[in-house]
Short mmCIF file of C-alpha atoms and ligand atoms in Angstrom, two decimals:
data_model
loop_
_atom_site.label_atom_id
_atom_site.label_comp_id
_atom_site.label_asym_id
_atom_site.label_seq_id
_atom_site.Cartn_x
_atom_site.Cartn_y
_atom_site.Cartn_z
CA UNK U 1 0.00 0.00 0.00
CA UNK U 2 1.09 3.27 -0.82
CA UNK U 3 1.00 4.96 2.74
CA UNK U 4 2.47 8.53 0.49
CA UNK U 5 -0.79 8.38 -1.53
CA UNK U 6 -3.49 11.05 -0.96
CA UNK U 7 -6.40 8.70 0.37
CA UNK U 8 -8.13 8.63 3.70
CA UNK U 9 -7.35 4.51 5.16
CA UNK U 10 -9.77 2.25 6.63
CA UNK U 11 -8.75 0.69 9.54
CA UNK U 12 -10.13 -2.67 10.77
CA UNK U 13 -9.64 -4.29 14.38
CA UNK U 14 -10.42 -7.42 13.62
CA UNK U 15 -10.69 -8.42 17.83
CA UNK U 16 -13.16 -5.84 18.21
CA UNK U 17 -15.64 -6.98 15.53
CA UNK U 18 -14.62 -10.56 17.30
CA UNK U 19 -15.44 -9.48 20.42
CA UNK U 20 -18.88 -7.82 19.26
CA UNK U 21 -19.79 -11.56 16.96
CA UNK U 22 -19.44 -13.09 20.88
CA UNK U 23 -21.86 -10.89 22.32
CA UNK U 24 -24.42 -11.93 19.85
CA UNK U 25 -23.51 -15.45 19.49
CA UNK U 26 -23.28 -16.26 22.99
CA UNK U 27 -26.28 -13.67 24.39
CA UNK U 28 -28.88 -13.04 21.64
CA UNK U 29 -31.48 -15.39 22.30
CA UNK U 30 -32.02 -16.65 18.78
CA UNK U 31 -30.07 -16.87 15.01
CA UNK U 32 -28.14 -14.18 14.56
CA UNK U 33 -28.16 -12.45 11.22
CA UNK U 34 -25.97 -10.18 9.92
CA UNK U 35 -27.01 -7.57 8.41
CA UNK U 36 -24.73 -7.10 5.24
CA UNK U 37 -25.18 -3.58 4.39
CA UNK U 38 -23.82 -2.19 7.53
CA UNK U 39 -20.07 -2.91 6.52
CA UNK U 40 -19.37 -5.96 3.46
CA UNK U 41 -15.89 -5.40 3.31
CA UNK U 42 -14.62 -9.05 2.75
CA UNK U 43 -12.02 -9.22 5.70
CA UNK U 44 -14.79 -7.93 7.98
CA UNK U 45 -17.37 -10.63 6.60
CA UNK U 46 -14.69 -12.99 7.41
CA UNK U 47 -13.79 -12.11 10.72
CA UNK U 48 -17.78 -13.00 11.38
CA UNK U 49 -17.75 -16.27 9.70
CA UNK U 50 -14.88 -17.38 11.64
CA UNK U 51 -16.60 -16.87 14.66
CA UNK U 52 -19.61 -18.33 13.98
CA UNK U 53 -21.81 -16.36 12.11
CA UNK U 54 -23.43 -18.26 9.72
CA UNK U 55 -26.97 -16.68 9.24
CA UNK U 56 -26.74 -13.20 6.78
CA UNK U 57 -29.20 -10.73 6.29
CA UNK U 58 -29.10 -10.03 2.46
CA UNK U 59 -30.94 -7.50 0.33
CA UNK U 60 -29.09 -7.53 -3.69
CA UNK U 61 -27.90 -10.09 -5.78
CA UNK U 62 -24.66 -8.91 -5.18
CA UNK U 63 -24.71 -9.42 -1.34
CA UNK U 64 -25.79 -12.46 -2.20
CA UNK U 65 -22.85 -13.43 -4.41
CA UNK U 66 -20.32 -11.80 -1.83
CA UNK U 67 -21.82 -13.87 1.17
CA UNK U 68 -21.54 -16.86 -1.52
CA UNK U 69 -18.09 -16.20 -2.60
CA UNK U 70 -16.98 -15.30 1.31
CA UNK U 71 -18.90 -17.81 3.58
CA UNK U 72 -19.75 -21.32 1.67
CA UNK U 73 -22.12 -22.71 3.97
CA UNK U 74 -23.99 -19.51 5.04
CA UNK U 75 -27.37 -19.44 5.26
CA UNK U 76 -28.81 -16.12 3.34
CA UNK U 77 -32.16 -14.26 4.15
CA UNK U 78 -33.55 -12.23 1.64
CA UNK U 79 -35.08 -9.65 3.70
CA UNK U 80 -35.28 -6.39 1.34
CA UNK U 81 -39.34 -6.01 1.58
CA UNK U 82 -39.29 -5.15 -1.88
CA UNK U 83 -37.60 -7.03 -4.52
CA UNK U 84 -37.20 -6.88 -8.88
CA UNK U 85 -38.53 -10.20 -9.82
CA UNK U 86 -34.88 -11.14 -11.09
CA UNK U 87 -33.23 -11.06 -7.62
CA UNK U 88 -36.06 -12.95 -6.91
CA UNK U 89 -35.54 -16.21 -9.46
CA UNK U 90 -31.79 -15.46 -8.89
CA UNK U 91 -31.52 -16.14 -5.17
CA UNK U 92 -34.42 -18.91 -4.83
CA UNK U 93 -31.96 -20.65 -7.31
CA UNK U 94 -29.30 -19.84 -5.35
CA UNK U 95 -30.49 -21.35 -2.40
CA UNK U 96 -32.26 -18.56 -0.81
CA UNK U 97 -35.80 -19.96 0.96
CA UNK U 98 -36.23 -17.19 3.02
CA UNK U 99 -37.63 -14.00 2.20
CA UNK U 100 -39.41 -10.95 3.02
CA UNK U 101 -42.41 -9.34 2.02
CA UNK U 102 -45.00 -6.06 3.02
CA UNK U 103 -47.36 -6.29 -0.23
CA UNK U 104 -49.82 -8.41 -1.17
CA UNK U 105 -48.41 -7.90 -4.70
CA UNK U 106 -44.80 -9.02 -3.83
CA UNK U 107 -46.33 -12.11 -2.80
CA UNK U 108 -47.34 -12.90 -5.51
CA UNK U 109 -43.88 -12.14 -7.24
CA UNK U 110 -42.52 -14.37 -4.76
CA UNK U 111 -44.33 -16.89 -5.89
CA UNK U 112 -44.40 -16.48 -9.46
CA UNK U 113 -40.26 -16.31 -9.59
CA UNK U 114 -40.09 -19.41 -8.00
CA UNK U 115 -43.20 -21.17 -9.27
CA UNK U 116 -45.03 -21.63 -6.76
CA UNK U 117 -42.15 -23.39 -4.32
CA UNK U 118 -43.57 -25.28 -1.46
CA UNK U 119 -40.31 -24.65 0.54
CA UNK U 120 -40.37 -20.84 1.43
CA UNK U 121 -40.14 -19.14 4.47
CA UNK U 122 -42.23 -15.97 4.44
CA UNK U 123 -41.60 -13.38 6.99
CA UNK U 124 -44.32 -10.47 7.29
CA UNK U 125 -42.40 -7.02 7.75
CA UNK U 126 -44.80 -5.19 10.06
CA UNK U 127 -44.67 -0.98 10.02
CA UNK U 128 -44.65 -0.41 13.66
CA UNK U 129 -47.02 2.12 14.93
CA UNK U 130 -45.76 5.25 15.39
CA UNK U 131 -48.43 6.55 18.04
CA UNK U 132 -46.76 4.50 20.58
CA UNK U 133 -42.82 3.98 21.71
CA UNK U 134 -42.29 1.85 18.93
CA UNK U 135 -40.32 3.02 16.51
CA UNK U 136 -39.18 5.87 18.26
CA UNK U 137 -36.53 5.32 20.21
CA UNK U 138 -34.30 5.27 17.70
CA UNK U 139 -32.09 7.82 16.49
CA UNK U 140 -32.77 6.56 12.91
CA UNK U 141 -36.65 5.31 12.47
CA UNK U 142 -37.04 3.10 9.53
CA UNK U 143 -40.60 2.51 9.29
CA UNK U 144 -41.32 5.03 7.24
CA UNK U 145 -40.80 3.28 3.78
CA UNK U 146 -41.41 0.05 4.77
CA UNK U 147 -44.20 -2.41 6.42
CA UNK U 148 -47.31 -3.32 6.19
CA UNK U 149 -50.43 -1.70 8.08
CA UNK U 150 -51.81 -3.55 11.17
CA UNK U 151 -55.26 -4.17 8.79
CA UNK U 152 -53.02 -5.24 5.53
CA UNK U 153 -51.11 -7.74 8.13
CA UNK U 154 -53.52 -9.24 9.20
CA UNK U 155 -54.85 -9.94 5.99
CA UNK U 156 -51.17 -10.42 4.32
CA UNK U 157 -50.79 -13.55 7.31
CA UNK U 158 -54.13 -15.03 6.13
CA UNK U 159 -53.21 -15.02 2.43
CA UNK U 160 -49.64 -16.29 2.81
CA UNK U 161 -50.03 -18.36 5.48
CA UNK U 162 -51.64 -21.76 3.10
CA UNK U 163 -48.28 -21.31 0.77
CA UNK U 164 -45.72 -20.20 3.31
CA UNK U 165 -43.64 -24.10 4.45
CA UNK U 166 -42.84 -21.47 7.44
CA UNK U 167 -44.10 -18.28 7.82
CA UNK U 168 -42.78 -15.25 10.29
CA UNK U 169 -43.20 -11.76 11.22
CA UNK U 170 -40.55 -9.11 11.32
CA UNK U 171 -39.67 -5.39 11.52
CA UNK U 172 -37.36 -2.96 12.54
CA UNK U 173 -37.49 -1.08 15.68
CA UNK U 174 -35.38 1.36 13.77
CA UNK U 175 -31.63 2.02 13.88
CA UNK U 176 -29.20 3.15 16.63
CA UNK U 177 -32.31 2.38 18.88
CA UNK U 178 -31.31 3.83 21.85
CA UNK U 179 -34.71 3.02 23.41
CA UNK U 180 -34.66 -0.71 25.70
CA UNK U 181 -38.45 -0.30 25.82
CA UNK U 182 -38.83 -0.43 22.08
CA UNK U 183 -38.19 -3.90 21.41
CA UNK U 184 -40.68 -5.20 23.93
CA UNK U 185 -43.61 -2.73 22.29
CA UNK U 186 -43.10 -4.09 18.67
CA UNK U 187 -43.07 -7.73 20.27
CA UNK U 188 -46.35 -6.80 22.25
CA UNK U 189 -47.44 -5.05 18.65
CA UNK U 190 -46.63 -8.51 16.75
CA UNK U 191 -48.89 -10.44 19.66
CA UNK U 192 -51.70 -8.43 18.30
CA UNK U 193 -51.53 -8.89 15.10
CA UNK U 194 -51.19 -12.78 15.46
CA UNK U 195 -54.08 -13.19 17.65
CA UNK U 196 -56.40 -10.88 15.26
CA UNK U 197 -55.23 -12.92 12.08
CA UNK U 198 -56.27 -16.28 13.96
CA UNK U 199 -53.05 -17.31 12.42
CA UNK U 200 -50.67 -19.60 13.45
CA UNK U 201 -46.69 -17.96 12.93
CA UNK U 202 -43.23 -19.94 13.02
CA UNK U 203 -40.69 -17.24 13.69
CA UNK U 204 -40.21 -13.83 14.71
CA UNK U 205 -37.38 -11.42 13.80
CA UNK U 206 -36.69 -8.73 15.76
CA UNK U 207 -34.58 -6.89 13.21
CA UNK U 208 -31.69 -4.55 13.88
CA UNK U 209 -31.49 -1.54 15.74
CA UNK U 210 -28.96 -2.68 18.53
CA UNK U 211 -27.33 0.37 19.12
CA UNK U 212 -23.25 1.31 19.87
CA UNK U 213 -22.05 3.70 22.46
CA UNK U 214 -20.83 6.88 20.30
CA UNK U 215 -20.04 9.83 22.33
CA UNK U 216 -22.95 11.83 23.94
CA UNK U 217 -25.21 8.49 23.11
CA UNK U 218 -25.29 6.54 26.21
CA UNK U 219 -26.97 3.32 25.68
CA UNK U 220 -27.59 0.15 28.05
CA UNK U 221 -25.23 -2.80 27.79
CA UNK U 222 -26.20 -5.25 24.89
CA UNK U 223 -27.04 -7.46 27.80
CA UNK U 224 -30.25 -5.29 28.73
CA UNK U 225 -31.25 -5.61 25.31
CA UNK U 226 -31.17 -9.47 25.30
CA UNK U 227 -32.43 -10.40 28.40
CA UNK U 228 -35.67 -7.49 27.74
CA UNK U 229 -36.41 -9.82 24.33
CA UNK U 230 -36.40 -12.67 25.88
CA UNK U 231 -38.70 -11.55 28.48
CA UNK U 232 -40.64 -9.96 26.05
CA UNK U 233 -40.91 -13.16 23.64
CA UNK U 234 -42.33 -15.32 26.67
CA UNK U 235 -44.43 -12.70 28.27
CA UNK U 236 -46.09 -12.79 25.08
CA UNK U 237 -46.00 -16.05 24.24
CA UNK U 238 -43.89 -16.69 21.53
CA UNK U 239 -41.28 -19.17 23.71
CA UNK U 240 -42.42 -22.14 20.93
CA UNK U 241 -41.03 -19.85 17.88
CA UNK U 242 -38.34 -19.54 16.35
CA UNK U 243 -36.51 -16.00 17.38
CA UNK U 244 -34.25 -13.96 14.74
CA UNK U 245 -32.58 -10.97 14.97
CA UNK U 246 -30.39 -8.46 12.26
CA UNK U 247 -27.73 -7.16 14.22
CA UNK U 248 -25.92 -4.86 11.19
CA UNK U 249 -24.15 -1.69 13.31
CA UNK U 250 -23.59 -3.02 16.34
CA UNK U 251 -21.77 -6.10 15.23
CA UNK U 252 -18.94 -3.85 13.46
CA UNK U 253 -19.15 -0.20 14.35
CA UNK U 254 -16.28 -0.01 17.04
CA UNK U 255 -14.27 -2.57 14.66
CA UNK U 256 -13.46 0.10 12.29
CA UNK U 257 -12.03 3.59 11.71
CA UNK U 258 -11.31 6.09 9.34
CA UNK U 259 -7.57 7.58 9.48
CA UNK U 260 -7.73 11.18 7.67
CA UNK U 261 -5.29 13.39 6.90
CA UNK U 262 -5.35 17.15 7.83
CA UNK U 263 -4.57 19.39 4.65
CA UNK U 264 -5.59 22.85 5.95
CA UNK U 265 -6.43 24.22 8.85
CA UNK U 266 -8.19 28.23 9.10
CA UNK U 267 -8.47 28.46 12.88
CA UNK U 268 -10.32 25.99 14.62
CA UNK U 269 -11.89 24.54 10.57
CA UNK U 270 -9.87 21.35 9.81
CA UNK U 271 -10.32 20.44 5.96
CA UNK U 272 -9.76 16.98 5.58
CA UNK U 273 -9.40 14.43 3.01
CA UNK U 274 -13.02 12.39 3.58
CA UNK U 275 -16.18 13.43 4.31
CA UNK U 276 -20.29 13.23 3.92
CA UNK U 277 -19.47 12.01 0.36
CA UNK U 278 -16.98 9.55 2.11
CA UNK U 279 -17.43 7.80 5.20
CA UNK U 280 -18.40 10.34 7.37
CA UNK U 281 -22.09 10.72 6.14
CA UNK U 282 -23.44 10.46 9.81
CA UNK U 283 -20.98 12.98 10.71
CA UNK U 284 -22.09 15.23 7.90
CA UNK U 285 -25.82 14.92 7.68
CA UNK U 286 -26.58 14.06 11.05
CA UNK U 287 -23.60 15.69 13.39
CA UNK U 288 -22.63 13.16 14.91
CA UNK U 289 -19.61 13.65 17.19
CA UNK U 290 -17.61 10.21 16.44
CA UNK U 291 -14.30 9.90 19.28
CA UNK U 292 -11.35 11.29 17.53
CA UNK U 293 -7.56 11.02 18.08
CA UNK U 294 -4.37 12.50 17.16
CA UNK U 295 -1.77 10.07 15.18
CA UNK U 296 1.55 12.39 14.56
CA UNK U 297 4.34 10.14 14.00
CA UNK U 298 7.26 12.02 15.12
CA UNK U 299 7.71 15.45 16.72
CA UNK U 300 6.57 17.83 17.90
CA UNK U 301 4.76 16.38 20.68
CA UNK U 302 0.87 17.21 20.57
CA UNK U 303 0.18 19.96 23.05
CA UNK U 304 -1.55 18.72 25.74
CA UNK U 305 -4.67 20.92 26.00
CA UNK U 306 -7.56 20.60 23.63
CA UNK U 307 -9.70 22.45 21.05
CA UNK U 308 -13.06 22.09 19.37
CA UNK U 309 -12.63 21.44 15.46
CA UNK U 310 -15.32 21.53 12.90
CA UNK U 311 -14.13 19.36 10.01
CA UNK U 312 -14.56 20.18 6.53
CA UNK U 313 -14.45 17.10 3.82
CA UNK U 314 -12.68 17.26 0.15
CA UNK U 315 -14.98 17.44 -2.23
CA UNK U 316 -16.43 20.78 -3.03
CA UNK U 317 -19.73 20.49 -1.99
CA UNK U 318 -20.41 22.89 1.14
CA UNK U 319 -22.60 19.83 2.68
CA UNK U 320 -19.49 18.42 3.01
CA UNK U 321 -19.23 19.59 6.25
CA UNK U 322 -19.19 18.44 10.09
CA UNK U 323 -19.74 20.33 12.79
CA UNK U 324 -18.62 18.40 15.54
CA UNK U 325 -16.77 19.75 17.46
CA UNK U 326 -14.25 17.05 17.43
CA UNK U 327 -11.67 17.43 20.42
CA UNK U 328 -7.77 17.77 19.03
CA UNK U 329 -4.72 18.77 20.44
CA UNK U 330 -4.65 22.63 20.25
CA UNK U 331 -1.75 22.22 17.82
CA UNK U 332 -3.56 20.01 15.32
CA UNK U 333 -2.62 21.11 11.37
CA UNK U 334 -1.48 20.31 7.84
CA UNK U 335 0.46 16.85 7.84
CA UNK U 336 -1.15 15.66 10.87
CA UNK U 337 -3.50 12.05 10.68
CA UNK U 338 -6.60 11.92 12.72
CA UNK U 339 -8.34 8.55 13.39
CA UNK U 340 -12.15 8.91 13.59
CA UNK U 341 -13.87 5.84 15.41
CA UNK U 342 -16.51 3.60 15.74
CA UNK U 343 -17.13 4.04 11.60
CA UNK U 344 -16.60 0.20 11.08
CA UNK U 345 -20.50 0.79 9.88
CA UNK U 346 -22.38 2.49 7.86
CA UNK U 347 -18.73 4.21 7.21
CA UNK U 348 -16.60 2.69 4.33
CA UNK U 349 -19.88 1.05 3.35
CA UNK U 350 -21.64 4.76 2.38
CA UNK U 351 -18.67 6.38 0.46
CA UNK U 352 -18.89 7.37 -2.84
CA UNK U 353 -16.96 8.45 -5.79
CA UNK U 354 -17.87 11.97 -5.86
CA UNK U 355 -15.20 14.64 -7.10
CA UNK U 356 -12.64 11.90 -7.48
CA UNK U 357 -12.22 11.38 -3.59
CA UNK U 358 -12.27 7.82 -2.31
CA UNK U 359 -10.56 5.32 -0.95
CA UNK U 360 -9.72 1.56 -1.74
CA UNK U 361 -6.97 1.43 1.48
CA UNK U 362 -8.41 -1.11 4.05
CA UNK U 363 -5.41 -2.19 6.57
CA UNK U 364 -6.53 -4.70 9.61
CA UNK U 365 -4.78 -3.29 13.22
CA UNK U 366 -4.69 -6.40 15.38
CA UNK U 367 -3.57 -4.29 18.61
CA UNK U 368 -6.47 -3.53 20.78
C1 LIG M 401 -30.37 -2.07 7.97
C2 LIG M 401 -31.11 -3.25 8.38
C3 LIG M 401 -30.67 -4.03 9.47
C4 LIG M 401 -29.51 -3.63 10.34
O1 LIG M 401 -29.86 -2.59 11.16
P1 LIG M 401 -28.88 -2.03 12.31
O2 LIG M 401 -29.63 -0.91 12.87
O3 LIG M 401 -27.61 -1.67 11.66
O4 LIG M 401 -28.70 -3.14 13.30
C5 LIG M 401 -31.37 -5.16 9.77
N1 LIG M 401 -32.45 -5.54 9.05
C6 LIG M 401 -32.91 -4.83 8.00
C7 LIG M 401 -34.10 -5.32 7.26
C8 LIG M 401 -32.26 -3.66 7.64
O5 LIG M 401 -32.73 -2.95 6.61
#
């Protein structure tokens, strides 16, 4: 790797994203699912496989081909609500048996592109109500564009249910869900709609949403989150089912970093060489304060008290700006590399190729 070149780096600890497959593996109460789009860079993928994840979350052909290519024996959930009838016939003969679906019409897709297979497991996306805690306790809701309507479920369970081998519910309590309380309101929410459908279910995924600890975010320990699903799963009395759940961000957001280099500085405005167009997005558009720090290799020694910097990305849009502040050393300037954390998702995974700034640098750091 050319270390003199001009491009931000992506740094992966592979022990972190280790550490964070445990958690799941050993406390999540059901399969654990990756969700794919969070981070597919193939060293991370791997770092999950050899831990034991075998169960991905998958929404385009080409996640499918990746986890394929990556992870032979995975087992691949289709669980995009919405789907072209191609990616459709493609994964079915691929191997994919599980998929998604919020339309009566997709259904019917489903079952056309695979002609009318008796082997498929179905899985309801429910919109969660948003007149209640559900859905709002995250940072990012994401029932806004998908789901079905507690009147369309109900009829959606009766239609599939005859054709489904297994058939599910699922949803998404919405992302960076920073909310404990949330989980236990969609499964109470689910409970509902299975009793008014008078239909029998197999599985229930709880989605993603498991949230990370980035600065002024406090969240509970993972543990909280666990033990308040499975309390939530009995209390409404789906012990007998099958439980799933989509862990994408919290699986790999402290594994990974972005290592930028300063090329200006006016005052306390640091421009950069990433950004919203890059893998700072959240940073951009929604200001959030990821932890920085300081990497100068060689003198002079950072000065030891610290300043606010707003940080200003390459291309030469002005969105491609965020505020922060991040906290430097006072001395921070041209030359100088900053690593920003806890971007091992929804980071490298966002960037684009705007203004002819990007990246293909990923180096692993196996110190803690
Ligand atoms: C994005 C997504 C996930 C992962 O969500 P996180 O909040 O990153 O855990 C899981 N399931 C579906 C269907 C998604 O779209």
């Amino acid at each position: 790797m050319d270390l003199a070149a001009d491009d931000a780096i992506f740094a992966l600890y592979p022990r972190r994203i280790a550490r964070a497959a445990q958690t799941f593996l050993t406390g999540f109460p059901g399969k654990v699912l990756y969700a794919v789009k969070a981070n597919p860079h193939p060293a991370l993928m791997r770092v999950l496989y050899d831990e034991g994840v075998r169960h991905f979350d998958v929404a385009s052909i080409r996640e499918i081909d990746l986890v394929a290519a990556l992870c032979p024996d995975a087992r691949m959930f289709l669980m995009h609500p919405i789907k072209s009838r191609a990616t459709i016939q493609q994964a079915y003969a691929r191997g994919v048996r599980d998929f998604s679906f919020d339309h009566a019409d997709e259904l019917q897709k489903i079952w056309d592109c695979t002609q009318g297979a008796t082997d498929l497991n179905l899985y309801l996306r429910l919109a969660l109500p948003q007149d209640n805690k559900t859905g709002s306790g995250a940072v990012m809701p994401l029932s806004g564009k998908f789901g079905a309507s507690a009147q369309e479920a109900i009829e959606l369970l009766r239609a599939a249910r005859p054709h489904a081998q297994r058939l599910g519910l699922c949803f998404h309590v919405g992302s960076q869900c920073i909310d404990l309380s949330s989980y236990d309101c969609a499964i109470s929410y689910a409970r509902t709609i299975v009793d008014a459908a008078g239909v029998e279910i197999d599985m229930l995924d709880v989605g993603g949403g498991f949230p990370v600890a980035y600065p002024g975010m406090p969240t509970p320990p993972m543990i909280e989150y666990f033990a308040a699903i499975r309390d939530s799963v009995s209390a409404h009395g789906f012990d007998d089912i099958e439980l799933l759940g989509e862990p994408g961000r919290a699986l790999c957001a402290e594994g990974g970093s972005t290592l930028v280099r300063v090329e200006l500085r006016k005052g306390t405005d640091l421009y950069i060489n990433d950004g919203t167009y890059g893998s700072l997005f959240d940073a951009g558009q929604f200001a959030w304060k990821f932890p920085v720090c300081l990497l100068r290799n060689g003198p002079p020694e950072p000065a030891s008290n610290t300043v606010g910097f707003r940080f200003f990305g390459p291309t030469c849009d002005s969105s491609d700006t965020m505020i922060g502040p991040f906290h430097l050393p006072a001395d921070t300037g041209e030359g100088d590399w900053i690593e920003v954390q806890h971007l091992g998702a929804y980071g490298q995974a966002l960037t684009t190729r705007f203004n002819g700034f990007y990246s293909d640098h990923t180096v692993a750091i196996l110190e803690d």
